[in-house]
């Protein structure tokens, strides 16, 4: 059956109902003149969202629904659709999918055909496209005036040479991983290693996720689904170390009490770069590499040797284009040896033994229980429906998965194919760039439909005339100094699209405090560029986005927001602890404790807060916090050492346990007593930690002794008639805690003493 569209408006076929497809449809239908286009979206999945599942239980896709996005909602947004204030700064995958579902509802009008796989696209005389789809209803063929490819870059998993797809142990792609219990369900008693292959974004992410799940399996109360889970470690095969950045970084990383913000806000503070912006991605010279590597080292406060010699970046590595990954707990799991990086390439795997080759040498990793492949995706299957002559025009090269096609003006089109457009078809696309690409393609389609190319605005004509995107892509394919993300300069791309489309940059809402560079922040977000001719409702949504970003920045720069989360993240692992007790009463001896303190990460438990989590009612669409039933993560705190009484030779072993929790919704760190009958469980609340805003906004206030003050915090607790006055001080080196102090003043009818303790990293490197 062949269907011909109405001639009154131009028909557009969009392949893909993920973020790029949805923003393309919205732009064609709501930003172009009414009636210019009618749009049909085809997607092989039975839901919208692409990578992003639309509910918590959506386990069939490539992304775990509970995976946390590696950029904040201030970057993962479209200009004229705001996130809810109750949504977290870093949403989970299913929350991103829900945002897209609501976006489609707000900007409807497209004919969305789910469960329809585009299998063939043929260019017809005159430029129209015959599109063939397969679905449960059978095969259908339709003709459209324009074809827009929005399939994304995740065609099929790439598989390392030498690694079979099946073996004596489970071998899965990282996109299929869901939980460690399933992964290890068939593990033999002699096996003790989980092998992860791939060291960039997905490798670091999946290694950190598996380590978190494994740590939780080991340290959570109750029966274990896997026998002796503490025997397992994660062996992470990487070709070279990468800079691993947490979700929250600082605008003043050299301060002892740094201010924290979502990591993309400092990164996209455009006052840090000279204008007009110059593309800092693509070919990376040695000088550019050194500069970028020095910036990462400054942001992190370390060359990463404090975690392991295997993660250290120095020497010749500083001359190489930097590789970046986002990882919340990865580096501290490396420090604690739950994750062990192994430099090299996987050569083969036989039975339960893997061989890793590095610098002409080979090393065996034995007793493997499972293998996870995290080597990315091949994008070529995503465009397999395009015929060979079209792929040839696009210089298609399956051998170059990072740059599979060569497209004009930053990945949008090819000048010889005016009825074909692309949105979001590059590695790690930014949502703001997707939106700009959609606007650009819409402009080109509209020009073509109206035959108005000769009346093209000068700015657009200049942009197309001066564009060298195709030549640049071809040159980068075999460039050994090509950047990790060849189209990764978000700010530059936004500048270039805005100039071509003559879109003015909206001012920020409000002004942040002046930073050390002498300027307030100028944070780039998609909402800075609203579509020309936007409606009042669209402008209102954009303003809401801008206000949210400003509020977030001010909360971090002038208050105590995100500090509790930074402290909680950085506690993981083992610390040395020295504590002095000074008692004014003879019934309680003074003395000194010396030992260790371990913070053991696990999934949050309901113990002690059963009433909060007793309701099983779904809150996915509640106007309140969408993740209200999420118990987050917590630490089991175990302190062990020796107490020496003052003035005597009396010594005895001393140990205690607590549970430390972080609540993301309230940005609160809390400490709970452990139960006496089951010390792996929390009993009742000891105190909530209240951080104190420093007097100095730069985080470099000094005490009377000349030392820089850290982040101070306080708490209190009344236990029957005994009052506990608690005080903390946390000293950071950039994003990581290097030392912290905890003291108590305890006063009651039979108690009058003070405790002061200092925690330092046990390896002494911090």
XYZ file of C-alpha atoms in Angstrom:
766
model
C 0.000 0.000 0.000
C 1.380 3.430 -0.977
C 0.068 6.582 0.728
C 0.567 10.041 -0.828
C 0.471 13.013 1.539
C -1.672 16.093 1.127
C -0.116 18.765 -1.085
C -1.274 21.714 1.036
C 1.741 21.367 3.387
C 5.043 19.606 3.076
C 5.309 16.176 4.653
C 8.294 15.200 6.778
C 9.271 11.713 7.890
C 11.293 11.677 11.108
C 13.046 8.429 11.962
C 13.416 8.159 15.734
C 11.254 9.285 18.657
C 14.073 10.098 21.058
C 15.061 13.610 22.125
C 16.353 14.591 18.678
C 13.270 13.312 16.880
C 10.862 14.964 19.297
C 12.587 18.358 19.195
C 12.747 18.156 15.408
C 8.991 17.485 15.237
C 8.242 20.287 17.669
C 10.369 22.752 15.696
C 8.775 21.870 12.358
C 5.252 22.065 13.756
C 5.429 24.877 16.311
C 8.300 27.155 15.289
C 7.766 27.238 11.519
C 4.746 29.057 10.103
C 1.529 27.156 10.927
C 0.652 24.627 8.261
C 4.137 24.576 6.730
C 4.760 20.931 7.569
C 2.974 17.820 8.663
C 5.152 15.366 10.513
C 5.176 11.611 10.974
C 7.583 10.023 13.457
C 8.509 6.359 13.151
C 10.241 4.444 15.922
C 10.906 0.720 16.178
C 10.339 0.795 19.936
C 6.881 0.703 21.464
C 7.541 3.850 23.461
C 9.032 7.269 22.854
C 12.262 8.434 24.461
C 14.970 6.619 22.514
C 17.622 5.698 25.090
C 15.549 7.124 27.913
C 12.951 4.818 29.525
C 9.733 6.565 30.503
C 9.040 4.721 33.758
C 10.979 3.208 36.656
C 10.382 -0.367 35.571
C 11.367 0.057 31.920
C 14.176 -2.496 31.673
C 13.964 -3.338 27.978
C 16.030 -0.436 26.641
C 19.737 0.356 26.496
C 19.762 2.414 29.680
C 18.919 1.309 33.213
C 15.908 3.372 34.356
C 17.692 4.297 37.605
C 20.905 5.432 35.909
C 21.707 9.018 36.876
C 22.296 11.419 33.990
C 25.857 12.732 33.714
C 24.714 16.270 33.003
C 22.223 18.293 34.989
C 18.694 19.300 34.070
C 20.091 22.741 33.228
C 21.826 21.181 30.203
C 19.453 18.260 29.556
C 16.571 20.530 28.630
C 14.924 22.181 25.676
C 14.726 25.942 25.738
C 10.957 26.280 26.052
C 10.036 23.395 28.325
C 10.946 23.581 31.983
C 11.729 20.839 34.441
C 9.700 20.833 37.630
C 11.330 22.437 40.641
C 10.950 19.145 42.517
C 12.993 17.220 39.967
C 16.583 16.553 41.079
C 19.462 18.464 39.537
C 20.737 15.206 38.069
C 17.638 13.276 37.023
C 17.502 9.542 36.665
C 17.023 8.046 33.224
C 13.314 7.382 33.727
C 12.790 10.994 34.799
C 14.430 12.176 31.576
C 12.044 9.891 29.701
C 9.109 11.362 31.600
C 10.287 14.874 30.684
C 10.230 13.821 27.026
C 6.770 12.316 27.412
C 5.471 15.595 28.838
C 7.329 17.554 26.135
C 5.517 15.595 23.437
C 2.209 16.207 25.185
C 2.922 19.953 25.377
C 4.070 20.212 21.760
C 1.946 17.639 19.999
C 0.675 17.489 16.462
C 2.948 14.822 15.004
C 1.669 11.444 13.912
C 3.778 9.219 16.176
C 3.950 5.619 15.000
C 5.591 3.413 17.569
C 6.557 -0.152 16.837
C 7.292 0.861 13.238
C 10.827 0.128 12.054
C 12.020 2.028 8.996
C 13.671 -0.578 6.801
C 14.199 1.305 3.554
C 14.300 4.881 2.287
C 14.485 5.565 -1.434
C 15.131 8.990 -2.935
C 12.632 9.678 -5.711
C 12.868 11.920 -8.736
C 12.026 15.409 -7.567
C 13.564 14.828 -4.141
C 10.749 13.063 -2.267
C 11.369 9.924 -0.226
C 9.632 6.561 -0.368
C 9.750 5.146 3.149
C 9.167 1.472 3.922
C 8.284 0.406 7.458
C 7.682 -2.928 9.137
C 5.335 -3.337 12.084
C 2.940 -5.858 13.568
C 0.514 -4.771 10.837
C 2.972 -5.763 8.139
C 4.939 -3.744 5.597
C 3.813 -0.269 4.563
C 5.221 2.251 2.122
C 4.653 6.005 2.312
C 5.985 8.949 0.333
C 7.233 12.098 2.070
C 8.621 15.374 0.815
C 11.455 15.369 3.364
C 13.360 12.836 5.450
C 14.914 13.748 8.789
C 17.219 11.229 10.462
C 17.049 11.333 14.271
C 17.975 7.746 15.038
C 20.788 8.520 17.447
C 24.237 7.005 17.612
C 23.430 3.764 19.427
C 22.986 1.365 16.535
C 24.404 -1.866 17.934
C 26.976 -2.756 20.611
C 30.589 -2.856 19.478
C 32.408 -6.046 20.473
C 36.164 -6.311 21.107
C 38.199 -8.601 18.901
C 39.195 -11.769 20.706
C 36.135 -11.785 22.946
C 33.468 -14.403 22.185
C 29.833 -13.449 22.592
C 29.257 -16.572 24.668
C 31.598 -18.459 26.941
C 31.967 -20.450 30.123
C 30.929 -17.360 32.099
C 28.252 -14.731 31.375
C 29.415 -12.164 28.794
C 27.119 -9.161 28.366
C 27.219 -5.650 26.967
C 27.060 -2.853 29.533
C 23.669 -1.782 28.167
C 22.231 -5.116 29.316
C 23.477 -4.933 32.891
C 20.750 -4.459 35.498
C 21.910 -5.934 38.833
C 24.878 -7.793 40.270
C 22.773 -10.661 41.628
C 21.710 -11.643 38.102
C 25.230 -11.179 36.782
C 26.713 -13.511 39.397
C 23.822 -15.947 39.752
C 25.849 -18.768 38.171
C 29.231 -17.864 39.658
C 31.292 -20.802 40.841
C 32.792 -20.825 44.317
C 36.316 -20.534 42.920
C 35.550 -17.470 40.811
C 36.239 -14.063 42.328
C 36.574 -11.453 39.578
C 34.202 -9.404 37.450
C 35.948 -8.310 34.250
C 34.933 -4.998 32.680
C 36.376 -4.135 29.274
C 36.430 -0.505 28.119
C 37.845 2.555 29.828
C 35.996 5.622 28.623
C 32.608 7.032 29.628
C 30.592 3.817 29.642
C 33.421 1.755 31.135
C 33.919 4.042 34.120
C 30.182 4.390 34.560
C 29.419 0.662 34.540
C 32.426 -0.168 36.744
C 31.233 2.348 39.321
C 27.676 1.028 39.103
C 28.697 -2.621 39.534
C 30.995 -1.656 42.427
C 28.137 0.176 44.126
C 25.853 -2.827 43.713
C 28.547 -5.233 44.904
C 29.363 -3.080 47.928
C 25.680 -2.980 48.781
C 25.370 -6.738 48.426
C 28.300 -7.187 50.818
C 27.333 -4.638 53.452
C 23.528 -4.596 53.487
C 21.731 -6.365 56.342
C 19.838 -9.570 55.794
C 20.542 -12.748 53.806
C 22.845 -12.606 50.778
C 21.655 -13.595 47.307
C 25.250 -14.586 46.447
C 27.476 -16.698 48.672
C 30.515 -14.878 50.044
C 30.094 -11.752 47.896
C 33.089 -10.142 49.613
C 35.376 -12.410 47.567
C 34.662 -10.517 44.356
C 36.655 -7.641 42.888
C 36.216 -5.727 39.652
C 39.052 -5.910 37.146
C 38.717 -2.955 34.798
C 40.676 -3.245 31.532
C 41.515 0.227 30.217
C 43.941 1.379 27.553
C 44.871 4.548 29.435
C 43.695 6.425 32.524
C 40.961 9.026 32.140
C 40.090 12.084 34.181
C 37.121 11.037 36.297
C 34.959 13.942 37.378
C 32.171 13.739 39.981
C 28.717 15.164 39.346
C 29.410 18.245 41.464
C 32.532 20.359 41.020
C 33.636 23.735 42.307
C 34.157 27.237 40.960
C 37.003 27.699 43.486
C 38.710 24.295 43.728
C 41.806 25.734 45.431
C 39.780 26.704 48.519
C 39.657 24.597 51.688
C 35.890 25.206 51.718
C 35.050 25.177 47.998
C 31.627 26.069 46.637
C 29.947 23.241 44.749
C 27.684 23.327 41.716
C 26.441 20.748 39.203
C 29.546 20.030 37.118
C 28.154 21.418 33.867
C 27.489 24.893 35.292
C 31.177 25.768 35.903
C 32.079 23.993 32.644
C 29.687 26.156 30.612
C 30.511 29.426 32.336
C 31.411 31.332 29.192
C 33.204 34.158 31.022
C 36.133 31.738 31.343
C 36.749 31.786 27.589
C 37.780 34.563 25.191
C 35.147 35.675 22.697
C 34.251 34.996 19.984
C 34.603 31.359 20.916
C 36.991 29.172 18.943
C 36.355 25.452 18.572
C 38.435 23.622 21.191
C 37.570 20.115 19.956
C 38.652 18.110 16.923
C 42.410 18.104 16.386
C 44.153 18.661 19.715
C 47.679 20.048 19.566
C 50.227 19.217 22.240
C 49.904 22.712 23.707
C 46.109 22.441 23.753
C 46.342 19.012 25.376
C 48.632 20.292 28.095
C 46.302 23.183 28.782
C 43.204 20.971 28.972
C 44.942 18.390 31.145
C 46.121 21.115 33.520
C 42.556 22.386 33.814
C 41.263 18.926 34.734
C 44.035 18.527 37.277
C 43.127 21.887 38.814
C 39.409 21.063 38.895
C 40.083 17.706 40.575
C 42.971 18.906 42.741
C 45.067 15.860 41.877
C 46.786 13.922 39.106
C 44.709 10.995 40.468
C 47.731 9.238 41.977
C 46.037 9.590 45.389
C 43.659 6.849 44.271
C 46.056 4.500 42.481
C 49.186 4.575 40.392
C 47.026 3.045 37.651
C 44.815 6.159 37.505
C 47.655 8.681 37.600
C 47.886 11.090 34.666
C 51.324 12.613 34.262
C 54.368 12.637 32.007
C 53.657 11.858 28.370
C 49.953 11.446 29.094
C 49.762 15.207 29.627
C 50.738 15.713 25.974
C 47.872 13.531 24.757
C 44.292 14.674 24.121
C 42.529 14.256 27.467
C 39.895 11.606 28.017
C 37.070 12.396 30.400
C 34.529 10.308 32.303
C 31.882 11.127 34.881
C 31.957 8.929 37.959
C 30.492 9.499 41.391
C 32.180 6.726 43.381
C 34.508 5.127 40.831
C 37.772 6.659 42.059
C 37.161 5.897 45.726
C 36.295 2.310 44.845
C 39.663 2.198 43.066
C 41.329 3.533 46.209
C 39.621 0.868 48.300
C 40.711 -1.830 45.787
C 37.188 -3.017 44.992
C 37.965 -1.799 41.456
C 41.411 -2.517 40.023
C 42.306 -0.828 36.705
C 44.431 -2.989 34.379
C 46.173 -1.158 31.533
C 46.120 -2.809 28.118
C 43.847 -4.459 25.570
C 41.926 -7.666 25.987
C 43.550 -10.267 23.715
C 41.316 -13.241 24.389
C 39.341 -15.095 26.989
C 39.456 -18.837 27.454
C 37.266 -20.465 30.066
C 37.610 -18.283 33.144
C 40.959 -16.716 32.186
C 41.443 -13.481 30.235
C 44.666 -12.325 28.616
C 45.486 -8.619 28.574
C 48.254 -7.310 26.301
C 50.183 -4.161 27.170
C 53.441 -2.805 25.699
C 54.373 -6.182 24.227
C 53.701 -8.067 27.451
C 50.792 -10.295 28.359
C 49.091 -10.697 31.705
C 46.510 -13.283 32.740
C 43.444 -12.520 34.826
C 42.143 -15.758 36.294
C 39.012 -16.950 38.097
C 36.634 -14.684 36.188
C 32.980 -14.954 37.160
C 31.464 -12.628 34.522
C 32.454 -10.219 31.758
C 30.881 -6.853 30.922
C 31.772 -5.223 27.616
C 31.700 -1.412 27.718
C 33.233 -0.537 24.363
C 30.435 1.655 23.052
C 28.131 1.395 20.076
C 28.402 1.235 16.311
C 26.200 3.987 14.827
C 26.130 2.590 11.281
C 23.149 0.241 11.852
C 21.123 3.337 12.795
C 21.260 4.508 9.182
C 21.142 1.109 7.482
C 17.819 2.057 5.863
C 19.583 4.610 3.647
C 20.501 3.236 0.210
C 24.121 2.764 -0.800
C 24.232 5.725 -3.246
C 23.092 8.068 -0.465
C 25.575 6.631 2.006
C 28.298 7.110 -0.575
C 27.396 10.780 -0.946
C 27.603 11.091 2.839
C 31.103 9.502 2.776
C 29.817 6.782 5.076
C 32.603 4.798 6.745
C 31.707 1.991 9.185
C 35.411 1.807 10.063
C 35.141 5.207 11.772
C 32.379 4.811 14.382
C 33.094 8.200 15.959
C 32.670 9.973 12.604
C 30.639 7.622 10.376
C 29.281 10.273 7.992
C 30.526 13.644 6.806
C 27.777 16.256 7.085
C 27.708 19.989 6.495
C 27.232 22.712 9.078
C 27.843 20.772 12.244
C 26.072 17.562 11.406
C 22.832 18.817 9.856
C 22.746 18.083 6.113
C 24.573 17.500 2.861
C 24.425 20.287 0.276
C 23.665 17.890 -2.596
C 20.682 16.344 -0.758
C 18.371 19.266 0.107
C 15.466 17.068 1.248
C 17.526 15.081 3.768
C 18.369 16.373 7.244
C 20.005 15.103 10.418
C 19.466 16.008 14.072
C 21.496 14.577 16.956
C 23.523 12.177 14.812
C 26.888 12.578 16.470
C 28.628 11.188 19.518
C 27.251 12.508 22.818
C 24.990 15.231 21.413
C 23.930 18.107 23.625
C 20.239 18.838 23.877
C 20.799 22.508 23.146
C 22.703 21.589 19.977
C 19.951 19.148 18.951
C 17.458 21.976 19.260
C 19.695 24.270 17.214
C 20.163 21.562 14.563
C 16.387 21.144 14.395
C 15.967 24.889 13.851
C 18.662 24.895 11.191
C 17.203 21.944 9.273
C 13.720 23.450 9.545
C 15.057 26.670 8.020
C 16.678 24.757 5.141
C 13.556 22.669 4.517
C 11.395 25.795 4.533
C 13.710 27.557 2.091
C 13.646 24.566 -0.215
C 9.860 24.255 -0.052
C 9.408 27.936 -0.859
C 12.194 28.047 -3.449
C 13.665 30.911 -1.465
C 17.347 29.966 -1.321
C 18.216 32.964 -3.492
C 16.728 35.267 -0.844
C 18.668 33.648 1.956
C 19.598 36.010 4.837
C 23.258 37.122 4.685
C 24.119 35.523 8.052
C 22.849 32.124 6.958
C 24.514 32.418 3.559
C 27.829 33.328 5.156
C 27.578 30.403 7.553
C 27.018 27.951 4.709
C 29.657 29.488 2.467
C 32.344 29.417 5.155
C 31.438 26.015 6.521
C 34.135 23.339 6.354
C 32.409 20.656 8.444
C 32.637 17.964 5.746
C 36.328 18.475 5.082
C 37.035 18.723 8.797
C 35.234 15.435 9.515
C 37.144 13.590 6.805
C 40.463 14.956 8.076
C 39.726 13.924 11.657
C 38.866 10.320 10.867
C 42.449 9.123 10.958
C 43.886 11.899 13.097
C 45.731 10.327 16.028
C 45.204 13.550 17.960
C 41.448 13.699 17.479
C 39.559 14.614 20.644
C 37.414 12.157 22.564
C 34.274 13.977 21.378
C 34.988 15.578 17.988
C 31.810 17.696 18.186
C 32.051 18.246 21.920
C 32.494 22.028 22.124
C 28.954 22.802 23.199
C 29.424 26.534 23.682
C 31.112 26.996 20.303
C 28.414 25.044 18.475
C 25.661 27.069 20.137
C 27.438 30.275 19.149
C 27.762 29.168 15.517
C 24.134 28.088 15.159
C 22.889 31.256 16.859
C 24.934 33.433 14.501
C 23.688 31.580 11.406
C 20.051 31.750 12.547
C 20.399 35.285 13.964
C 19.106 34.172 17.342
C 19.999 36.622 20.114
C 21.344 35.280 23.383
C 18.970 36.019 26.241
C 20.514 37.563 29.347
C 20.754 35.571 32.531
C 18.157 36.156 35.215
C 19.980 37.868 38.026
C 23.699 38.189 38.631
C 25.896 35.798 40.554
C 28.699 36.952 42.851
C 31.933 37.885 41.152
C 34.354 34.967 40.862
C 38.135 35.019 41.071
C 38.358 35.956 37.362
C 36.648 39.252 38.194
C 33.349 38.374 36.510
C 30.021 36.878 37.540
C 29.047 33.574 35.954
C 27.528 33.558 32.482
C 26.131 30.026 32.332
C 25.163 28.678 28.935
C 21.935 26.688 28.840
C 19.504 25.931 25.993
C 17.059 28.460 27.465
C 19.503 31.272 26.621
C 18.394 30.861 22.989
C 14.627 30.978 22.600
C 13.147 30.497 19.118
C 12.322 33.632 17.172
C 8.589 34.204 17.251
C 8.167 32.131 20.409
C 4.740 32.352 21.993
C 4.082 33.870 25.377
C 3.752 30.374 26.841
C 7.097 29.314 25.346
C 8.804 32.431 26.697
C 7.357 31.719 30.121
C 8.823 28.213 30.055
C 12.228 29.573 29.009
C 12.177 32.101 31.833
C 11.331 29.324 34.258
C 14.373 27.391 33.022
C 16.621 30.446 33.378
C 15.306 31.137 36.864
C 15.947 27.556 37.908
C 19.552 27.753 36.726
C 20.104 31.057 38.517
C 18.566 29.736 41.727
C 20.815 26.679 41.585
C 23.924 28.770 41.006
C 23.076 31.166 43.837
C 22.297 28.308 46.216
C 25.767 26.888 45.643
C 27.690 30.170 45.487
C 26.139 31.957 48.457
C 24.699 29.172 50.599
C 25.572 25.652 51.631
C 23.810 23.726 48.864
C 25.512 20.602 47.489
C 28.188 20.554 50.215
C 26.463 17.737 52.101
C 26.377 15.683 48.900
C 30.056 16.387 48.190
C 30.992 15.330 51.719
C 28.876 12.186 51.533
C 30.388 11.126 48.213
C 33.933 11.675 49.433
C 33.583 9.689 52.678
C 33.701 6.310 50.945
C 36.511 4.023 52.030
C 38.912 3.858 54.959
C 40.259 6.684 57.138
C 42.763 6.814 59.958
C 41.216 8.261 63.104
C 42.840 9.911 66.085
C 40.470 11.051 68.847
C 41.066 12.698 72.216
C 38.595 12.485 75.088
C 38.848 14.975 77.928
C 36.547 14.306 80.880
C 35.920 16.549 83.866
C 34.422 13.697 85.850
C 36.404 10.773 87.318
C 33.668 8.354 86.290
C 34.645 8.833 82.642
C 38.374 8.499 81.997
C 40.173 10.813 79.630
C 42.329 9.244 76.960
C 43.129 8.796 73.301
C 41.632 6.556 70.646
C 43.703 5.494 67.653
C 42.317 3.351 64.868
C 40.436 3.309 61.589
C 37.014 4.306 60.347
C 35.420 2.659 57.340
C 32.526 4.026 55.310
C 30.941 1.091 53.479
C 28.527 2.089 50.718
C 25.214 0.344 50.275
C 21.661 0.915 49.072
C 19.517 2.923 51.450
C 17.450 1.033 53.984
C 14.155 1.932 55.627
C 15.421 1.102 59.130
C 14.568 3.863 61.550
C 12.419 5.686 58.988
C 9.816 3.067 58.191
C 6.945 5.534 58.255
C 8.481 7.581 55.452
C 8.712 4.597 53.113
C 5.722 2.560 54.232
C 3.437 3.785 51.460
C 3.613 1.757 48.276
C 1.597 4.361 46.376
C 3.267 5.457 43.148
C 4.418 9.059 43.129
C 5.744 9.221 39.577
C 3.339 11.984 38.578
C 2.997 13.618 41.964
C 3.499 17.376 41.960
C 5.888 16.780 44.851
C 9.242 15.056 44.623
C 8.947 12.431 41.911
C 11.401 10.146 43.643
C 9.918 10.412 47.118
C 10.175 6.673 47.691
C 13.821 6.486 46.629
C 15.908 5.558 49.681
C 19.126 6.613 47.965
C 22.468 5.410 49.309
C 23.930 5.166 52.789
C 27.125 4.138 54.551
C 27.592 1.582 57.256
C 30.226 3.255 59.455
C 32.567 0.918 61.344
C 35.133 2.344 63.729
C 37.729 0.078 65.255
C 40.859 0.767 67.284
C 42.451 1.033 70.688
C 41.674 3.423 73.541
C 44.469 4.361 75.929
C 43.393 5.888 79.227
C 45.288 9.030 80.216
C 47.871 8.633 82.990
C 47.657 4.832 82.999
C 48.770 1.873 80.957
C 45.156 0.730 80.593
C 44.330 -0.070 76.990
C 41.345 -1.757 75.462
C 39.771 -2.291 72.071
C 37.013 0.144 71.189
C 34.535 -0.057 68.309
C 31.328 1.626 67.336
C 28.939 1.720 64.399
C 26.665 4.285 62.842
C 24.748 4.688 59.597
C 25.394 7.829 57.538
C 22.698 8.888 55.089
C 22.304 11.556 52.439
C 18.867 12.721 51.331
C 19.139 14.363 47.923
C 15.713 16.002 48.011
C 16.517 17.957 51.179
C 20.309 18.045 50.573
C 20.799 16.729 54.101
C 23.483 14.547 55.675
C 22.359 12.626 58.745
C 23.898 10.184 61.247
C 21.947 7.319 62.811
C 22.687 5.031 65.731
C 23.126 1.362 64.891
C 20.918 -1.189 66.550
C 22.481 -3.078 69.441
C 20.899 -6.399 68.380
C 21.911 -6.075 64.711
C 24.703 -3.605 64.154
C 24.304 -3.643 60.379
C 20.955 -1.872 60.783
C 20.088 1.702 61.680
C 18.101 2.284 64.854
C 17.150 5.939 65.362
C 18.406 9.374 64.376
C 21.497 10.706 66.140
C 21.642 14.072 64.373
C 21.326 15.931 61.102
C 24.386 17.862 59.988
C 23.753 21.581 59.498
C 26.387 23.271 57.368
C 27.331 26.845 58.199
C 27.766 29.410 55.433
C 31.338 30.765 55.557
C 31.869 34.469 56.054
C 34.155 34.514 53.011
C 32.531 33.755 49.676
C 35.827 32.574 48.198
C 36.128 29.744 50.742
C 39.542 30.929 51.914
C 38.814 32.330 55.350
C 41.593 31.694 57.868
C 41.622 30.813 61.530
C 43.755 32.607 64.118
C 46.593 30.143 63.439
C 46.683 31.183 59.787
C 45.263 27.922 58.431
C 42.417 28.000 55.946
C 39.033 27.173 57.405
C 37.152 24.219 56.004
C 33.417 23.776 55.726
C 32.013 23.981 59.242
C 28.879 22.232 60.376
C 27.009 21.669 63.605
C 24.385 19.400 65.124
C 22.793 18.616 68.452
C 21.203 15.653 70.143
C 19.363 15.194 73.411
C 19.607 11.703 74.862
C 17.314 11.611 77.906
C 19.125 14.139 80.130
C 22.412 14.230 78.234
C 22.942 16.903 75.595
C 25.368 16.444 72.725
C 26.733 19.526 71.012
C 28.334 18.331 67.773
C 30.688 20.242 65.507
C 32.386 19.305 62.248
C 34.971 20.811 59.958
C 35.604 19.408 56.487
C 38.755 20.269 54.533
C 38.649 19.706 50.776
C 41.288 19.545 48.127
C 39.132 20.569 45.164
C 36.360 17.946 44.938
C 37.747 15.459 47.480
C 37.938 15.493 51.243
C 41.531 15.383 52.456
C 40.813 15.656 56.197
C 37.897 16.296 58.514
C 37.277 16.852 62.189
C 34.448 15.753 64.426
C 33.974 16.907 67.991
C 31.384 16.537 70.744
C 30.681 18.402 73.915
C 28.589 16.173 76.166
C 26.877 17.491 79.275
C 24.515 15.694 81.616
C 23.932 14.756 85.254
C 26.720 12.183 85.076
C 28.601 13.350 81.985
C 30.862 16.294 81.292
C 33.421 15.645 78.610
C 34.620 16.711 75.160
C 35.723 14.582 72.236
C 37.787 15.826 69.315
C 38.720 13.545 66.439
C 40.647 13.960 63.202
C 40.043 11.756 60.166
C 42.729 11.449 57.512
C 43.043 9.172 54.520
C 44.789 6.021 55.717
C 47.255 5.970 52.813
C 48.512 9.393 53.877
C 48.392 10.790 50.352
C 45.611 13.280 50.958
